[in-house]
Structure formats: structure tokens, C-alpha cells
């Protein structure tokens, strides 16, 4: 009995200690630090790999842009501009890069001596691709014959074959040579010279801004409704994209939330199998293009500032300045007539493959209803992502819907529509082969290339989805970008509201 | 309990018939009515594509009834046959059949159905096949146990000694005695198949767009819970009431058919 009476207060004390420590632990995340309160950013998908030589998913690339610095970047018209270095074209096989005088040091862990980025780090980063057979970017740099370091600031890239666009490929974040030699695990312990460094990667990914120590955590919340609820309850401070338009409107009505919009540059399209006997007919492809009422879809179910698309690269891209192409208008009667002229028996049965993503299925269902008016009986097959993407890569489809994200260079046209770019050598998944286009691609006459693709319709262009970010009112200095990057995390601020 | 079950089941059956009679179109899209609340034009409101929730609810329950009935008939046929053969013959045949049954039983039914549906691909037919492949086990176990008990009853032995064939013994002298138990089991199975169908459709492995399914409607409804709570509530309550009615109906039948509890 005496033991039991002693046990009770002991248990009570343990419970109190646990409660106190839990409460204390939960408070630390929102407590103001000497650098301001931690900012929590809710994202739909956590980065998968923070080694820029391996990263391919959007979240990893967006974080890597902050952790590392690259030699080259793009301006608002997607022209390549110097980032870490300016360059001199010695010939189409030789490019001399000179690093800027004012450079950052690598944000190394405390145990390792920090060094300033120099030409040897650049060489080590790009040389390492020769040993990385499993890197998805390795093929991009297989044309490099040699990298010659002239001094700390200057180096020359020598190529095996001519490539006038080579500088546009140098987007890989620069790694410290000393750690590259030691085969450091950059995937989980990134070391870069960017404006942000990684502090911790557990349930959330915690970053720290170098200049002022501001902490920013990326928290994965897959469900859009939960993301919105967490923002409304103040559990997170910021979210960007990946919400249905109805939830965005819901957020707009909340006084404690600030919503910011911008146009987008990510291109959504319908891919067609050009080896399909029916879809080989240009009139059938034109009929499909005229059977979709893009304007109504954009107005009713897309986010604000979504724009009609007519090419992979958006109108503000430097290759499109003199060749604004009209979008195919919605005209079901014309579509029906084109189908009849093509000798197709109506209704034309087509299979459309898409992922199980709710918004994708929703859009497919609207297009199905619109196409029915033009005499097209569209069967929707929504497949899990793995199966769907494998089918697309293998050419096992008639129609599919996807989006190109973060495309900057016109080289994409060669990779997507060139006759020599059938998978696995490129992304010509519809197996489009056009001799006239191939000639235009060789001479890099991009306006003519864009026009030819627009006329031949190997893709049915849909739209560039608008970008938006929703944040608590005390978050400032964050604006969504056209390609959805998170560059503003380098200056985002938590403002105390009294 | 009995009244509730009969009322709810009758309501849904009549509603389905009336829906067909009035030609409600569950796939008619009206982008101006997206997620609208109940009104004269849309009695239960409209979904995320401006389609009538009422029309889709009725078509969805029709699909549920059809899938549940077909799957129950198929699984009961397979399961009862396996159980009768195993229980009647016993020995190695019984061991072999029960080993197969145990393998299926060892794996969670819904998980197996998800795996089958993923391999076969989404769609109504494949969904029915996936659910049928996993649902026969409980019938086989039940039938086998009862058959073992009935196999050496006096009337079966008498018929056997009079020269009755095996099919006659099984179908004339054993199966009729199992009927009441199987009917009760089938009622419970109807409810579980309906839930399984809704679950697979919720995961995107069932009925494909634009066809209506309660599971897919629930999935969409959850997505818009903040802006159109009526959508998910209507579908959720409908599914709950129907499953409850079927289960209560099963309880009623069990009590009615069980000689020990019949008054």
C-alpha cells in the first residue's frame, strides 16, 4: 500500500514533466529567436535529393537554387545571363568563364574550414559528371572534353562537338572541390555558397538564411485542404500553388491571409501519339484542337492569371517576340467538319490517359464533355503516376495530358520534337517525325520552329497556369514567380503585428 | 430496426427507378453551377463540375447495387462450391482447398482487392473481378464447416445408402439446409462489397470518370469540404444510411431464420 501511495505522486510528477517538456518543445517552433520567428512554408512534396547533380524534382531544384550558386541564370525573357560568372565565346567549342570578383564562401559545417568558391570548384563539379553514370544530367555534359583552370577566377570549357548554346546548360549548383573529392553526401548534407543553408532535415526541412540567420522550415502537407486549414489556423505561414481555384477563392475571403498572383510559364498540353493511324491525320489533330474550349476552362476552374498557350515557351520568351501565335479557337462545328473531311466515322473514339490527380481528372472530364459536341468520344483512363508515366515514355497512348515545368531554353523543341529524340534519346514521346522541322531545328530558327510545331500540332497547347502564393498577413517580401521558384525565401520576412 | 432497414432500402430502390424514369443525367456538366448549394435547379446542389449531386447519387447507388449483387452472386457461387466439395469429400481434397482458402484469408481482403485492381487496371469490370477474387473465402469457410456437420446426418446417409449420386446428395440434401445461413452471410457481404467498391473508387481504382460512384464522390467532396460541405455530407450520410440499413436487414434476417430465436 505504501508503495502505491509513493507511486502516485511519482507518476504525477513524470506526467507533469512530460507535459511541460512537450509544451516547451512545441513552443520553440513559434518562439521569436534573436533572428525573428521561424517561418513555416507548407509544400505538397518534400525535396527528394539536394545534390544538384542528381535532383530532378521541382521541390529539390527550387531548394537547390537557394543553397547553391550556378554559373549561369536566366533573365525575365529567359535569355542566359551571368550569375556567378560572365563568359566569352572563344569558338563554338571553347567558352571562357570568369568568376565575379565578389563571391561567397561555402556554407560549410563547423568542423570543415570554409573556403571561397573558385575556378577549381567549378571544374571539380562539372568533372564529377564523368564519374556519375547514374546522374540524370550526366548526358547533358558528356560533350565536355576538358575543363582548363587558368587561375582562381578563370577557366575554359572545351567541347568535343560544336554547341553554341552550351552556356545555357551550366545551371548546376557549384560544389566545393574538397568535398567532391571525398565523395561527400550532398544529397542529404548539401554544402553550397548560396544565400541559404540547410540546418536540419527531419520531419521538416529547416533552412537558415546566411545573412541574418532567419530560419525557414519546409513542411510537407500533401492534402490541399489540410494545407489550407493549417494556414488558416496559423500552423504554417505560407503556401504556394497546387490548390484548386475554389480553395484559393476561399482563402481570398479571409482577412488574415494575403494572396499574391502572377502569370505562369509552365506549359500544359495534350500529347498525341503520331504513330496512331487516326492521329497521323493533321485534320484530326486540328479537330481535337478546335474541340476544346480552353477559355471557358481557364475562366471557370483554373487559378487567376492562367493564360492561353500556343507554344511550350511563353510569349515573353525571347524566341517568341516576333511570332505571337494565335490559339486554336473553340469551334465544335468546325472540328466535326474536319473529322468528316479526314474520313473519320463519327463518333471518333479516343483514349485519354492521365494520372489519378483530382484536378487532372477534373480537367479531363470537362474536355471529354466538350469533345463530345465535336463528335469525339473520349474515354478517360486515370492511372497511378508510375503506370501513367511509364505508358507515356513507352508511347503506349493515344492522348495524354502533362505539363512542362521550368523550361527556359528553345533547345526543348529539339528534345521534344526532333526525329532523333525518340525515347530514350530524348522526350519525343509522341514519335513525331517531320523533315521540315528537323531542318529548322538544325539552323535554330526558333520562330520558324515554333510556327511549324503550331501548324503541325504534335501537341495540343492548352495553357500556362497562373502562379499564386497565400501567406499570413505578417509575412512580407515573398512573391510567386512565373516558373514557381522559391527564390524569395532569400528575402522573406516575418513582420511583428501589434 | 426492421422498419428502418425496409424504409431506407425501399427509398433507394424507388429513387433509382424514379431517376431512370425522369431521365436524370448524372454526367451533364454546367460550369456555371460549380459547387452550388441546393436550389430549385439542383435539389442537392452541384459538384465540382456543376453536375447534379442528386443525379449522381442515384446513378452511384445503382452502380453500388449492381457491383454488390454481381460480386455477391459470384463469390457465393465459388465459395459455396469450394466449401461443399471440401466438406463433403474431406481428406486431401479438403486440405488442399482449405490451404488455398487460408492463403487468401491470410491477406487482408481490401488490400488484395487494391492489388488486383491496380494490376488489372481501373474500371467497372475489373473492379468486379478484383472484389470477386477475394470475397469467396468467407463463404467457402462457412459452407465447409456446415457441410462437415451435415455430411453424416441420418438423412444424408440414408439417401447415400439408397444410391443417391454425389450431386444429388450435395444439392438436394445438404445445400438446402445451408440456405438460411448463406442468405444472412450474403446480406452482410452486400454491405461489405459496397464499402469495398466505394473504397476502391475513393482511391481512383474503381469506376472511372465521368461515371458516378459514391467512393469517387466522397473523394471529390472531401477535396471541397471547406467551400461546399454539403457535398461530402450528403454523400457520406447516404452511404452510411444504406450500409446501416443493409446490416440491420441482415440482423433481422438472421433472427428470423434462426429457429432458436424465432418466436
XYZ file of C-alpha atoms in Angstrom, chain A residues 223-225 228-229 232 243-244 246-247 249-250 296-297 300-301 356-359 361-363 365-366 368-370 379-384 387, chain B residues 27-29 31-35 47-51 56 118 121-122 203-211 219-227:
70
model
C -3.550 17.209 -48.858
C -4.580 20.633 -50.246
C -7.462 21.021 -47.774
C -5.312 25.467 -46.308
C -6.554 24.613 -42.809
C -5.855 29.470 -41.618
C -4.643 24.258 -54.862
C -7.972 24.094 -56.710
C -12.217 27.189 -55.258
C -9.881 26.882 -52.266
C -11.165 31.908 -53.563
C -11.910 30.649 -50.067
C -14.088 28.619 -70.515
C -11.931 26.093 -68.671
C -14.131 28.513 -64.516
C -11.660 26.079 -62.980
C -5.187 9.999 -60.705
C -4.612 13.597 -59.574
C -8.076 15.035 -58.871
C -7.525 18.260 -60.798
C -9.240 14.045 -63.816
C -11.492 17.072 -63.431
C -9.968 18.803 -66.453
C -13.835 15.238 -67.664
C -14.546 18.771 -68.880
C -14.495 14.887 -72.540
C -17.818 16.740 -72.395
C -16.606 19.458 -74.770
C -12.500 7.623 -72.873
C -10.618 8.728 -69.751
C -8.148 6.340 -68.139
C -6.726 7.702 -64.914
C -3.712 5.684 -63.838
C -1.365 5.871 -60.875
C 1.967 3.378 -64.654
C -22.855 13.494 -66.453
C -24.320 16.776 -67.660
C -21.702 19.451 -66.924
C -19.537 25.058 -65.320
C -21.708 27.950 -64.104
C -23.083 25.827 -61.273
C -19.801 24.512 -59.833
C -20.240 23.556 -56.149
C -20.460 19.020 -57.690
C -17.071 20.388 -58.751
C -18.081 20.185 -62.416
C -21.564 21.605 -61.941
C -23.217 18.176 -62.212
C -25.005 11.310 -59.481
C -4.060 -1.958 -59.640
C -6.415 -1.536 -64.244
C -9.284 0.662 -63.157
C -8.614 5.555 -54.315
C -9.244 6.039 -58.042
C -9.140 2.300 -58.782
C -12.853 1.805 -59.275
C -15.416 3.398 -61.542
C -13.770 5.780 -63.975
C -14.767 9.362 -64.763
C -17.242 10.563 -65.739
C -19.307 7.662 -64.353
C -13.128 11.774 -52.593
C -14.174 14.880 -54.519
C -16.391 16.023 -51.658
C -13.534 15.831 -49.149
C -11.445 17.974 -51.500
C -14.030 20.764 -51.363
C -15.068 20.276 -47.744
C -14.151 23.846 -46.840
C -16.121 25.522 -49.597
